[in-house]
PDB file of C-alpha atoms in Angstrom:
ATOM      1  CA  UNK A   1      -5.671 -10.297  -5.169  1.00  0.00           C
ATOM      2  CA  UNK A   2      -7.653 -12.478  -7.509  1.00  0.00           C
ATOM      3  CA  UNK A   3      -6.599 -15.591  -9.135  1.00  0.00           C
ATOM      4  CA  UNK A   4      -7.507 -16.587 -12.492  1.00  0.00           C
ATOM      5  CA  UNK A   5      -7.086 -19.913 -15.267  1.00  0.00           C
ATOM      6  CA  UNK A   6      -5.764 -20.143 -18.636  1.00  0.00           C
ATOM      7  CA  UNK A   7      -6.291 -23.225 -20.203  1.00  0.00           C
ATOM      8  CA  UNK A   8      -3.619 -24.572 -23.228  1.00  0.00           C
ATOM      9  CA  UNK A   9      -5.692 -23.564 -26.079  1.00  0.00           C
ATOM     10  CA  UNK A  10      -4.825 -26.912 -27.546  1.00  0.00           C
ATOM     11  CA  UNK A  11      -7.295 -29.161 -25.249  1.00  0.00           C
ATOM     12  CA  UNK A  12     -10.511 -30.246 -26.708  1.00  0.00           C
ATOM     13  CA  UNK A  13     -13.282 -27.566 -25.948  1.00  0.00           C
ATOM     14  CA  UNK A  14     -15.267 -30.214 -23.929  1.00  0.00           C
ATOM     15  CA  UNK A  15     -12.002 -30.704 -21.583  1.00  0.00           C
ATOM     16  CA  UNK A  16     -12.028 -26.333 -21.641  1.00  0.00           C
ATOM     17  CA  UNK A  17     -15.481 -26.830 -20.627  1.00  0.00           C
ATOM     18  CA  UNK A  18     -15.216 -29.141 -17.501  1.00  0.00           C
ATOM     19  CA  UNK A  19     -11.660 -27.429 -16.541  1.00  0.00           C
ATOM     20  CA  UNK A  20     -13.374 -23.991 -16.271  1.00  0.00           C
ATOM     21  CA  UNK A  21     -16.664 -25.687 -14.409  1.00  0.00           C
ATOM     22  CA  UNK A  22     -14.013 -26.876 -11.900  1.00  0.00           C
ATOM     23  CA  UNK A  23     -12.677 -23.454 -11.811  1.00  0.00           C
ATOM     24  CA  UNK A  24     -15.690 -21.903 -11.004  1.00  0.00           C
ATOM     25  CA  UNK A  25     -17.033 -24.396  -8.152  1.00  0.00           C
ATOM     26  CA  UNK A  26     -13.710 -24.966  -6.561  1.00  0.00           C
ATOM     27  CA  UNK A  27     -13.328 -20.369  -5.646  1.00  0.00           C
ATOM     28  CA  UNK A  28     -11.623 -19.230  -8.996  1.00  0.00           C
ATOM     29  CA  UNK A  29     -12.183 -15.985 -10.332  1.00  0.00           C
ATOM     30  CA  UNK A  30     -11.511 -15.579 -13.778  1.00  0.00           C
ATOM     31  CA  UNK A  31     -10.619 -17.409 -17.276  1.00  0.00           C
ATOM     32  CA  UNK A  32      -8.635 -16.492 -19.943  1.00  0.00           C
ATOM     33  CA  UNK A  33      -8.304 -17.747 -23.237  1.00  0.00           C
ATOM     34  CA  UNK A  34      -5.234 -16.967 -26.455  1.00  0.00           C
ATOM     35  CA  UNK A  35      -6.025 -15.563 -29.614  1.00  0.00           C
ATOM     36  CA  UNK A  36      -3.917 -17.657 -31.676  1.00  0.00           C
ATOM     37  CA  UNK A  37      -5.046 -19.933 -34.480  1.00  0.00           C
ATOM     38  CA  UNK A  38      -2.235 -22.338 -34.686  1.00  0.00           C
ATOM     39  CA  UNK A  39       0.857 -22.986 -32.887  1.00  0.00           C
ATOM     40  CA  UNK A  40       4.024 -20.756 -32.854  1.00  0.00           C
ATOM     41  CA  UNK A  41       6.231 -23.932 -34.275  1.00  0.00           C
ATOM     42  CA  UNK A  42       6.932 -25.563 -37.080  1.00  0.00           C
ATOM     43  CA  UNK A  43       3.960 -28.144 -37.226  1.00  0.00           C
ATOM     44  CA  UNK A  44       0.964 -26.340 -37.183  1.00  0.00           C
ATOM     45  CA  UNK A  45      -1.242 -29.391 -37.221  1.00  0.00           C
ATOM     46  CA  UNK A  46      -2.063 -29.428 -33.476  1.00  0.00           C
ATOM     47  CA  UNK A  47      -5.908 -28.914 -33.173  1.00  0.00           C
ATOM     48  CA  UNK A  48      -6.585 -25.413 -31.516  1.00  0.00           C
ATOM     49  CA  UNK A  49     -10.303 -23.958 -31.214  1.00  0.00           C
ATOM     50  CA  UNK A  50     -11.398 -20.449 -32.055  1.00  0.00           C
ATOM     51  CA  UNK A  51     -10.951 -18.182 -28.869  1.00  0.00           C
ATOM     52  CA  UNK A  52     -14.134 -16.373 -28.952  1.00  0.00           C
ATOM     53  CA  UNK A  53     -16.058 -19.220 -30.060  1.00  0.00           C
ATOM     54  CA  UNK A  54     -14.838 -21.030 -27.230  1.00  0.00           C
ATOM     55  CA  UNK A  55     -15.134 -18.094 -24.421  1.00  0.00           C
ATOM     56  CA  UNK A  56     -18.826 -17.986 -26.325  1.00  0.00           C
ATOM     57  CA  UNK A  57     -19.535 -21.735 -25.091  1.00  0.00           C
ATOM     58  CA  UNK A  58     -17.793 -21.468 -21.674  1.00  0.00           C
ATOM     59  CA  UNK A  59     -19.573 -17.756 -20.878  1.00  0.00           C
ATOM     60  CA  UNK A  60     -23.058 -19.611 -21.766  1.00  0.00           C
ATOM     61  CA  UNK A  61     -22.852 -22.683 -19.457  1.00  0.00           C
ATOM     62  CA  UNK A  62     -20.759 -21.351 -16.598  1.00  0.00           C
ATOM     63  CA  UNK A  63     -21.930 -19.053 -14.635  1.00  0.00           C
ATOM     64  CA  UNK A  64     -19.708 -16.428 -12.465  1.00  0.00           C
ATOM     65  CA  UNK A  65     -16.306 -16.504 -13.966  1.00  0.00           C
ATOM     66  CA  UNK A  66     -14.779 -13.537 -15.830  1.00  0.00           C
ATOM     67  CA  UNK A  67     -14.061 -14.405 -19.214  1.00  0.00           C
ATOM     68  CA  UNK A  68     -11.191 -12.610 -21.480  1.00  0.00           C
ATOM     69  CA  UNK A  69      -8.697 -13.047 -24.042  1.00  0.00           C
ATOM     70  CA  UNK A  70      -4.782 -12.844 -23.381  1.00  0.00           C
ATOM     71  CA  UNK A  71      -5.044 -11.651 -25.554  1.00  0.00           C
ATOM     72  CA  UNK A  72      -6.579 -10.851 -29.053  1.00  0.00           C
ATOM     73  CA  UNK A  73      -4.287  -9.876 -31.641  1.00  0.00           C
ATOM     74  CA  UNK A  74      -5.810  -6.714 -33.143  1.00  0.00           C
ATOM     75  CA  UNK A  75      -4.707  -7.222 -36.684  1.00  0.00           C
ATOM     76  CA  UNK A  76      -6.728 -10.258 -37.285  1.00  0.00           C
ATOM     77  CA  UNK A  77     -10.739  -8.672 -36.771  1.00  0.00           C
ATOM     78  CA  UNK A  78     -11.505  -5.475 -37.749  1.00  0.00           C
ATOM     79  CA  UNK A  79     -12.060  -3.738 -34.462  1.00  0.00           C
ATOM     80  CA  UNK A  80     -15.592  -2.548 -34.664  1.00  0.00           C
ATOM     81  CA  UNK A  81     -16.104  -6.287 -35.836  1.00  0.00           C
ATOM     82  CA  UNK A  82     -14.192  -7.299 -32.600  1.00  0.00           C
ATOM     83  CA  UNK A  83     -16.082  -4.888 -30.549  1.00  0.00           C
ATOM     84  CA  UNK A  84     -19.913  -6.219 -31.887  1.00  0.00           C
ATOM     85  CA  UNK A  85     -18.814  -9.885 -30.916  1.00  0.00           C
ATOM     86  CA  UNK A  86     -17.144  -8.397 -27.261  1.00  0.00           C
ATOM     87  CA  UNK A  87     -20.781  -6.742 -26.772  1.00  0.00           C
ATOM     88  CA  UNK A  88     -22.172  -9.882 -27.539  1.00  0.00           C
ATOM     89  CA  UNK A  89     -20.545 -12.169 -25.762  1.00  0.00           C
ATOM     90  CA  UNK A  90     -21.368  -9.403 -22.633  1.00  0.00           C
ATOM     91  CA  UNK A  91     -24.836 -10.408 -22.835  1.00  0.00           C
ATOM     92  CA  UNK A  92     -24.393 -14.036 -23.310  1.00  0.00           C
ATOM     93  CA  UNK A  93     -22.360 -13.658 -19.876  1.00  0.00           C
ATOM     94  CA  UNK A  94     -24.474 -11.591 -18.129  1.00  0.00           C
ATOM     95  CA  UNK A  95     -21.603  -8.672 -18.257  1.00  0.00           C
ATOM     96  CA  UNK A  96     -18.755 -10.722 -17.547  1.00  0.00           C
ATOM     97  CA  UNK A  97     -16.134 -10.237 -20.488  1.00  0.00           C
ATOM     98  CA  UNK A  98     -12.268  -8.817 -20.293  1.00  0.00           C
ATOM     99  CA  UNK A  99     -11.700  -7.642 -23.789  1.00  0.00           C
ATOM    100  CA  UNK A 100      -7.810  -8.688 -24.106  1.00  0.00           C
ATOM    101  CA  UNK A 101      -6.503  -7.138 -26.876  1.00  0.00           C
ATOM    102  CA  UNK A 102      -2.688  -6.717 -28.119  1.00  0.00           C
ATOM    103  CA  UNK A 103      -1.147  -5.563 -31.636  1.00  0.00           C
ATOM    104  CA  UNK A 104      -0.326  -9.046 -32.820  1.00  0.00           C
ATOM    105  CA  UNK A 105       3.088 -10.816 -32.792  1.00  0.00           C
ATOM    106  CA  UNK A 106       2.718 -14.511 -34.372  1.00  0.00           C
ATOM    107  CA  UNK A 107       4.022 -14.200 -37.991  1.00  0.00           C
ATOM    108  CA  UNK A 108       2.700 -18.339 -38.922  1.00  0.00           C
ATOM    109  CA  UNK A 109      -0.479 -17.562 -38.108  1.00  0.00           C
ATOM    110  CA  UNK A 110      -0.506 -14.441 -40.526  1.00  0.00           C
ATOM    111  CA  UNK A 111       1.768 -15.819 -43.357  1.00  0.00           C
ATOM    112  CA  UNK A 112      -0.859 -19.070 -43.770  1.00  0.00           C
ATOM    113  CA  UNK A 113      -4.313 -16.955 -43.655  1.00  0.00           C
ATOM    114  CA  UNK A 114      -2.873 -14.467 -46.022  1.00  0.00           C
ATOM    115  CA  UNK A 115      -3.233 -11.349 -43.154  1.00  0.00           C
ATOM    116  CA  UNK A 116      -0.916  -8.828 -43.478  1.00  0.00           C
ATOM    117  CA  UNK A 117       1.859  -8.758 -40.947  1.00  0.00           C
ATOM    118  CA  UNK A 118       3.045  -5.112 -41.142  1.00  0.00           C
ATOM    119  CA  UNK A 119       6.140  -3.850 -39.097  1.00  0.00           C
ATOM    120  CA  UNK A 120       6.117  -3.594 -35.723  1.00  0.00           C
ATOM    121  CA  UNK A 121       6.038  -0.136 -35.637  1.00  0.00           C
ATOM    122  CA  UNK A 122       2.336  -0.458 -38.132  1.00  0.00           C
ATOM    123  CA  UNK A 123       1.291  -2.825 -35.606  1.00  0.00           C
ATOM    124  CA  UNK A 124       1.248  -0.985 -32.512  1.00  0.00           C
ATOM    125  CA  UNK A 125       0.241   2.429 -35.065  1.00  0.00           C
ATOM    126  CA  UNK A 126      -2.968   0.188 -35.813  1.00  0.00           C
ATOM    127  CA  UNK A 127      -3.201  -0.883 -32.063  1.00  0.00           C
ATOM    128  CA  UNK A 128      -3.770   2.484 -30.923  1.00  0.00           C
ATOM    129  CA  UNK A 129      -6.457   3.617 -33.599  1.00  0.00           C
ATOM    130  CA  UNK A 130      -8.171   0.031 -32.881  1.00  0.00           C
ATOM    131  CA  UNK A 131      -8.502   1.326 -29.071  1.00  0.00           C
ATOM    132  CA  UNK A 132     -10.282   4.265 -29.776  1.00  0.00           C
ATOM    133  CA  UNK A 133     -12.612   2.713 -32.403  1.00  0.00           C
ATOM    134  CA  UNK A 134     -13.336   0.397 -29.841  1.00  0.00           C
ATOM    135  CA  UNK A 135     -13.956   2.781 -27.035  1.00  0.00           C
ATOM    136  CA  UNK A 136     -15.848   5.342 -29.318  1.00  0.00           C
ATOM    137  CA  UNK A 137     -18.314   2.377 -30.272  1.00  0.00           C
ATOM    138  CA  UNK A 138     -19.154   1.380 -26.992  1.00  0.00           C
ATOM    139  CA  UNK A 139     -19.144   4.723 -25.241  1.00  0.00           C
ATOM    140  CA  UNK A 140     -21.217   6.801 -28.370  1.00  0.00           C
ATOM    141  CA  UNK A 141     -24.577   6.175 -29.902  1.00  0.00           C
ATOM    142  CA  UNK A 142     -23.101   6.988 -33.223  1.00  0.00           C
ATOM    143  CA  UNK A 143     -19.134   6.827 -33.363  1.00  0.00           C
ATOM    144  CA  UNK A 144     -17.159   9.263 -35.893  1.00  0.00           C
ATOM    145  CA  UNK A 145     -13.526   8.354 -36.803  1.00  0.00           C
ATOM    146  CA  UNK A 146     -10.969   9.146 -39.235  1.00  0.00           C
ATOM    147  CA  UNK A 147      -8.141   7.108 -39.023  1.00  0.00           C
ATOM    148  CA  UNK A 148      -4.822   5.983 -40.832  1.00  0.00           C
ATOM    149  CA  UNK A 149      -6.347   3.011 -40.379  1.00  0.00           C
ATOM    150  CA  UNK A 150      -9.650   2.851 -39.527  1.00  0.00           C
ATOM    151  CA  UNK A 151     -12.782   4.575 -40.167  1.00  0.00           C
ATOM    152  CA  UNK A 152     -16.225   4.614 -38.527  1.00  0.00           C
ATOM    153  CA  UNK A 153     -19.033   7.194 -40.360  1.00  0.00           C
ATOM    154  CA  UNK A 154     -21.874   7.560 -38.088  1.00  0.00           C
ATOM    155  CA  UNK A 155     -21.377   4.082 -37.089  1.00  0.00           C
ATOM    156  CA  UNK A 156     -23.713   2.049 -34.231  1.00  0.00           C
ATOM    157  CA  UNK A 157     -23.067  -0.573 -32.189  1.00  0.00           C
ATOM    158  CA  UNK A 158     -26.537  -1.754 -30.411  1.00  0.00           C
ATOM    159  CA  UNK A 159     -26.921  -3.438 -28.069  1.00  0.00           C
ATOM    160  CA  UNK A 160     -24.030  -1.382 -26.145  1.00  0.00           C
ATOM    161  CA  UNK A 161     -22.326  -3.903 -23.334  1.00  0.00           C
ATOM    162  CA  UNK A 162     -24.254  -5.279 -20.276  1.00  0.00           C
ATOM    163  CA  UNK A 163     -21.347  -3.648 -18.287  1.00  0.00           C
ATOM    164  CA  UNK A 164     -20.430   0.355 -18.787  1.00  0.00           C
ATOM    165  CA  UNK A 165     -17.546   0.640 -19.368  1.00  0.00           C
ATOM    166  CA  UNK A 166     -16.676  -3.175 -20.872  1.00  0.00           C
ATOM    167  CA  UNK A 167     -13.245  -3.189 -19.414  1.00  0.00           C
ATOM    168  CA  UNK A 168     -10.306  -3.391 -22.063  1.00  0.00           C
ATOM    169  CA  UNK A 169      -6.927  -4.771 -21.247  1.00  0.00           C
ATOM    170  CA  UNK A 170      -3.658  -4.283 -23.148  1.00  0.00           C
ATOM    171  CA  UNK A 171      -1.211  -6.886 -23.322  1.00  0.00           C
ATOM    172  CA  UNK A 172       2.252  -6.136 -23.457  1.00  0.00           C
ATOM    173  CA  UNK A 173       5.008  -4.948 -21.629  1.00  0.00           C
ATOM    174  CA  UNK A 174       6.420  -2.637 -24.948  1.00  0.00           C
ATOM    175  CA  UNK A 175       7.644   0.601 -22.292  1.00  0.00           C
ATOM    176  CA  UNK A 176       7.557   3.259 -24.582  1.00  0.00           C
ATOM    177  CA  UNK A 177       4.481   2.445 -27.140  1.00  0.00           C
ATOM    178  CA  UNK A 178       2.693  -0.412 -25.698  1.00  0.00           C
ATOM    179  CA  UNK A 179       2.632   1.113 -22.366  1.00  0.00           C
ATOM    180  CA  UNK A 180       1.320   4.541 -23.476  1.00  0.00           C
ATOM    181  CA  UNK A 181      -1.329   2.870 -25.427  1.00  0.00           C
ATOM    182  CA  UNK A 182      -2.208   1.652 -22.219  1.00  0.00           C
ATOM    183  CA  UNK A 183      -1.973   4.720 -20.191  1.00  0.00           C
ATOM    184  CA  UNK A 184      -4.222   6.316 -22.402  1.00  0.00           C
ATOM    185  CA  UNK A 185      -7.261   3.773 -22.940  1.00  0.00           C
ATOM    186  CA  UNK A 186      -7.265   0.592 -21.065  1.00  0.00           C
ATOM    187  CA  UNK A 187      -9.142  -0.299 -17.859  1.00  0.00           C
ATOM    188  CA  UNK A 188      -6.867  -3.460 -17.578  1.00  0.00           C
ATOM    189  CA  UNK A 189      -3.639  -4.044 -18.350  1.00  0.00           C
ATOM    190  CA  UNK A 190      -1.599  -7.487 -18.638  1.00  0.00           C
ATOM    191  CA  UNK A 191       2.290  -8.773 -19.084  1.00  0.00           C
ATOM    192  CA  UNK A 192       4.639 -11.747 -18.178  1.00  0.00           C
ATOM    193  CA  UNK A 193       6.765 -11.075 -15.512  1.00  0.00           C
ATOM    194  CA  UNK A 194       8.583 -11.609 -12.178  1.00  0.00           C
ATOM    195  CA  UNK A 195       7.949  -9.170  -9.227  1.00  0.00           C
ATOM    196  CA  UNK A 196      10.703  -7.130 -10.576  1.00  0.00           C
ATOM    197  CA  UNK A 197       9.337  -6.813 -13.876  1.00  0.00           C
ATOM    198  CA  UNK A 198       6.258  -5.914 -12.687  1.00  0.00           C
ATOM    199  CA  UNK A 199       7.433  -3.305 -10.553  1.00  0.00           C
ATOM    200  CA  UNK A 200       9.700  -1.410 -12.837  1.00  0.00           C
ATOM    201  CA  UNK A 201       7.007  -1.533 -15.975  1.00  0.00           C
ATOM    202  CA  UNK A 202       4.101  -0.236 -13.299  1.00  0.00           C
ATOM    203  CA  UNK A 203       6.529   2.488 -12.829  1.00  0.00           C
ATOM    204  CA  UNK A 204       6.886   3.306 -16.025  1.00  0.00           C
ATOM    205  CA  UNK A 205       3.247   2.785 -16.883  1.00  0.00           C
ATOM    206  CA  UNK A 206       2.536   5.151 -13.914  1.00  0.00           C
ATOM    207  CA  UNK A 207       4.665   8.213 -15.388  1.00  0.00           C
ATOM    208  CA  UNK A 208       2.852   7.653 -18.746  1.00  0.00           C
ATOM    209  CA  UNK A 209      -0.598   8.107 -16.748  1.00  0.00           C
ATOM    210  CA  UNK A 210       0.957  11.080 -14.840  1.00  0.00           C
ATOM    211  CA  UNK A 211       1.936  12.637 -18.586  1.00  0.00           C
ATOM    212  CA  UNK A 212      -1.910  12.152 -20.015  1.00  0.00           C
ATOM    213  CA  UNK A 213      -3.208  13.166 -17.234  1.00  0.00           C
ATOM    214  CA  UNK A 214      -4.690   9.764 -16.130  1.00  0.00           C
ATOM    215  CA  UNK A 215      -5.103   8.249 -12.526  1.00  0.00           C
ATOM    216  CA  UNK A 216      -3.003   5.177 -12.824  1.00  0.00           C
ATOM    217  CA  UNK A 217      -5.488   3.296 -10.498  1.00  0.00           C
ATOM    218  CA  UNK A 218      -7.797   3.494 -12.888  1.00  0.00           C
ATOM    219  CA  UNK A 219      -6.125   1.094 -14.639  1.00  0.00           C
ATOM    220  CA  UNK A 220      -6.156  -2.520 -13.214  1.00  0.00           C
ATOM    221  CA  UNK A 221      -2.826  -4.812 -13.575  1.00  0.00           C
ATOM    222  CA  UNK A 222      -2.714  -8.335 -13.936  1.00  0.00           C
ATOM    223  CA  UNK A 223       0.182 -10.483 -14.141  1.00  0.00           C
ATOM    224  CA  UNK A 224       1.011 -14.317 -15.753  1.00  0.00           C
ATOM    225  CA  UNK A 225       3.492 -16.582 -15.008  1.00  0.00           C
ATOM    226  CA  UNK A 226       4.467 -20.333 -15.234  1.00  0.00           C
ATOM    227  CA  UNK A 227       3.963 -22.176 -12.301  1.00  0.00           C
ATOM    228  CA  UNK A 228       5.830 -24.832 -10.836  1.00  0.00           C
ATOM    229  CA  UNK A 229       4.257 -26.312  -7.705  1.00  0.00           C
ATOM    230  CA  UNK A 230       5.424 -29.347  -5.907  1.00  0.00           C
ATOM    231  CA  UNK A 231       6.604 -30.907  -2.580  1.00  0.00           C
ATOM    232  CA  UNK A 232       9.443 -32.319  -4.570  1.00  0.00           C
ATOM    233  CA  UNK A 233      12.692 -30.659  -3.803  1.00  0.00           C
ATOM    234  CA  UNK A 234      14.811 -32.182  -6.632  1.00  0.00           C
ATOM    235  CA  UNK A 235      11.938 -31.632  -8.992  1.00  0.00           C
ATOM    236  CA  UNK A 236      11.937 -28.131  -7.895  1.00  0.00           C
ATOM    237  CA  UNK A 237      15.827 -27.469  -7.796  1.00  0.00           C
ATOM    238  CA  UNK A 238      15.749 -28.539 -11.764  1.00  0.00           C
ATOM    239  CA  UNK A 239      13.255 -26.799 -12.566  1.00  0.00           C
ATOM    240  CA  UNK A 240      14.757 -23.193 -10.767  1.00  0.00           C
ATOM    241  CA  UNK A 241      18.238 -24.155 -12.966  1.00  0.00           C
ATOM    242  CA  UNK A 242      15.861 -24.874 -16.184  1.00  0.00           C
ATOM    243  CA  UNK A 243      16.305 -22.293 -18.888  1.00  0.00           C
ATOM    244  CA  UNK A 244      12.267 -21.925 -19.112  1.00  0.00           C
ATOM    245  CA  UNK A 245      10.649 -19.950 -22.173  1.00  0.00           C
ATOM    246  CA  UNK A 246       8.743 -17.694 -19.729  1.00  0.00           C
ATOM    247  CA  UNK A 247       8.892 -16.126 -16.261  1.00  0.00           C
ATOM    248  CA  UNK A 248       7.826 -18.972 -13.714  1.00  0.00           C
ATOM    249  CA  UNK A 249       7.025 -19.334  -9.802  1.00  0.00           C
ATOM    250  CA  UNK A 250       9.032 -22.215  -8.713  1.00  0.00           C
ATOM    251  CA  UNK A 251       8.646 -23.846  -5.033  1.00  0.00           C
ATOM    252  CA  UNK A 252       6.474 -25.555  -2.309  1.00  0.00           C
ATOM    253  CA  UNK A 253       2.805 -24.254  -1.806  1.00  0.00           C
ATOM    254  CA  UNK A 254       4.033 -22.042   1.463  1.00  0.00           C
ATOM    255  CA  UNK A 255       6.912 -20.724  -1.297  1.00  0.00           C
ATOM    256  CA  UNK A 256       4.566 -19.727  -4.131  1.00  0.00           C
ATOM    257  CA  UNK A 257       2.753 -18.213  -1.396  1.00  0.00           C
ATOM    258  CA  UNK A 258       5.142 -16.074  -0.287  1.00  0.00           C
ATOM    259  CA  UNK A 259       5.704 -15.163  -3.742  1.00  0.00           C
ATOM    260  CA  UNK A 260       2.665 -14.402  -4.891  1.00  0.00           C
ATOM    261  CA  UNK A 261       1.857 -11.831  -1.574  1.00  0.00           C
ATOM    262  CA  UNK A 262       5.227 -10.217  -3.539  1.00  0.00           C
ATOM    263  CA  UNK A 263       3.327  -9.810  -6.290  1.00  0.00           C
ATOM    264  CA  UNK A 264       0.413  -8.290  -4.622  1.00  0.00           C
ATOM    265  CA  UNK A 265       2.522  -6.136  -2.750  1.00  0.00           C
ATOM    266  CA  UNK A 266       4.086  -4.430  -6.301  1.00  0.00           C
ATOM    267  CA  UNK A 267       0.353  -3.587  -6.856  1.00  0.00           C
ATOM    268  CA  UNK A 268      -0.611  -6.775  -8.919  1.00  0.00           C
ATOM    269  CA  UNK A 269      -4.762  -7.133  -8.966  1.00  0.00           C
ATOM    270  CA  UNK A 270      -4.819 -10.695 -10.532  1.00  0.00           C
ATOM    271  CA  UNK A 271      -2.756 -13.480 -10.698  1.00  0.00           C
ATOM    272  CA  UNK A 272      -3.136 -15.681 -13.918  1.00  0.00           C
ATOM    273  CA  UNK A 273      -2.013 -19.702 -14.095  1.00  0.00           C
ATOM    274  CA  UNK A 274      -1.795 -20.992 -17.577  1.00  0.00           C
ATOM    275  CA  UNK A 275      -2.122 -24.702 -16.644  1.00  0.00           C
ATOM    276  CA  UNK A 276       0.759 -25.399 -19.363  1.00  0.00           C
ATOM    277  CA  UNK A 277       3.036 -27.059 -16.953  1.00  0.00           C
ATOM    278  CA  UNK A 278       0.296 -28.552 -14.657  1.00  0.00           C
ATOM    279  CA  UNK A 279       0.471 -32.325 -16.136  1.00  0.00           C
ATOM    280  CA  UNK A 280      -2.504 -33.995 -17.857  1.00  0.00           C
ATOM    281  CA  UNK A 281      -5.971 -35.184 -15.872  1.00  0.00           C
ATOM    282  CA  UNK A 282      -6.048 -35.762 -11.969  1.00  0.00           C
ATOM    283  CA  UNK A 283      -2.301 -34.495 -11.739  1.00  0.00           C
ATOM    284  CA  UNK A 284      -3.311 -31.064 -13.310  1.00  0.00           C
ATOM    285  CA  UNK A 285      -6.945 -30.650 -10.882  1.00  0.00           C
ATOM    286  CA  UNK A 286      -4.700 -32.083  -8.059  1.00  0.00           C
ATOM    287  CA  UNK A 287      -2.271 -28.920  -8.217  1.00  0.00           C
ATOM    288  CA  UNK A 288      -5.084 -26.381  -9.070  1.00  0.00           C
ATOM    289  CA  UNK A 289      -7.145 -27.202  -6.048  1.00  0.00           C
ATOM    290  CA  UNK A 290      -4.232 -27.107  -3.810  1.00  0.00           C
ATOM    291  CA  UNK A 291      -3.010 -24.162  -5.344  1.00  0.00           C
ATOM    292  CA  UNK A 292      -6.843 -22.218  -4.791  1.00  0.00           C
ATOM    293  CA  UNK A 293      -6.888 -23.606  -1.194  1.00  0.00           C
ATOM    294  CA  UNK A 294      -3.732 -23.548  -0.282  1.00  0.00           C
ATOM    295  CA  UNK A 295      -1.746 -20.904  -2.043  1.00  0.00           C
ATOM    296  CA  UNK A 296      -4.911 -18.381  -2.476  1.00  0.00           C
ATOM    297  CA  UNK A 297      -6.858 -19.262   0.595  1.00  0.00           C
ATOM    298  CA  UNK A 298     -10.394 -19.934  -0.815  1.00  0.00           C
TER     299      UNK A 298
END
């Protein structure tokens, strides 16, 4: 299984910057990066970079990571726009870019830039002709398609990606839409979950692949979750009775071990660590290196 980073978008990008340099020398494999302009709260005055801007930095001074988005929200780039800058950023890399893309959920962010929100039904409608755009531009050397939503008319992308196929992931754990979008085109697929999540949604992504005809391992899964990591049994013991916003792996570095070969064991490819509840500074590199050494073996 491989282990990957996802910075709070909120640091400064030359803090991003060192953070994923550290990642790369100290064994990690990938880095991932939200799509989000602003935060989901009420004060929206937090400083928060551009994603692919950012990704477009990190991909050109680092040098072996993957780099992806978790993921971009499809209703705020066109998707044959968002499928020029993927290409691009491909070469900058060297062909190392996950596109991450999802039908969009974070109303502030929509309401102040004047984007249309739509239902959630139009979203994931939209999601699904923004796939095949996507893959018809990167797969054709001129693309054709008439959409509800989208149309291409003899359209080009050049250059095509370093890598054939580009890999795209779907975020989302949505069982009867989301997860037939992703039976039918991703190479990647991402949600937040414990083991048990992840096993019953693989299941049910599996029968989708087995109704369209796909081979399920085509499609690689990846997994995110909070993570908790300390020696510190009362920190721990609150922290397991904490109502927390998001699934989490809680306990020693021998614990979160033994969790994460669970995870592995349901089929997961990649573990991801947003470092949101890692501290600041020394604190936050302290538990990442232990966690890559001790927890991942590298």
């Amino acid at each position: 299984m491989q282990f990957s980073l996802w910075p709070n978008p909120t640091q400064p990008y030359q803090d991003v910057l060192e953070l994923a340099g550290h990642a790369e020398a100290t064994g990690w494999d990938g880095f991932w990066y939200a799509d989000h302009f602003m935060p989901n709260a009420p004060d929206t005055s937090t400083p928060w970079p551009e994603a692919w801007m950012t990704l477009a930095g990190v991909g050109a001074v680092v040098p072996r990571l993957r780099l992806g988005t978790l993921v971009t929200g499809n209703t705020y780039r066109h998707p044959a726009v968002l499928a020029k800058m993927a290409a691009t950023l491909d070469h900058i890399t060297s062909g190392r870019v996950v596109l991450g893309l999802g039908s969009g959920w974070q109303e502030n962010e929509h309401r102040q830039y004047g984007i249309p929100f739509y239902t959630v039904r139009e979203r994931l409608e939209r999601l699904e002709e923004a796939c095949a755009v996507i893959k018809a531009l990167f797969g054709e050397s001129k693309a054709d398609f008439a959409g509800r939503f989208y149309q291409l008319e003899h359209a080009s992308l050049e250059p095509k990606p370093v890598q054939q196929p580009l890999p795209l992931l779907i975020g989302g754990g949505g069982e009867k839409r989301t997860l037939r979008i992703t039976a039918r085109f991703a190479d990647a697929w991402n949600v937040w979950g414990d083991v048990a999540t992840l096993r019953r949604k693989m299941e049910i992504l599996d029968g989708h692949c087995a109704e369209l005809g796909r081979d399920p391992k085509a499609i690689r899964r990846t997994a995110v979750a909070l993570l908790f990591m300390s020696e510190d049994g009362q920190f721990l013991e609150r922290m397991r009775n904490t109502e927390l916003p998001q699934p989490a792996v809680i306990g020693t570095p021998e614990e979160v071990r033994e969790t994460l070969d669970d995870y592995e064991s349901a089929g997961v490819d990649e573990f991801i660590v947003p470092d949101f509840t890692l501290g600041q500074g020394r604190e936050k590199i302290g538990i990442l290196d232990r966690f890559i050494k001790e927890v991942a073996g590298r």
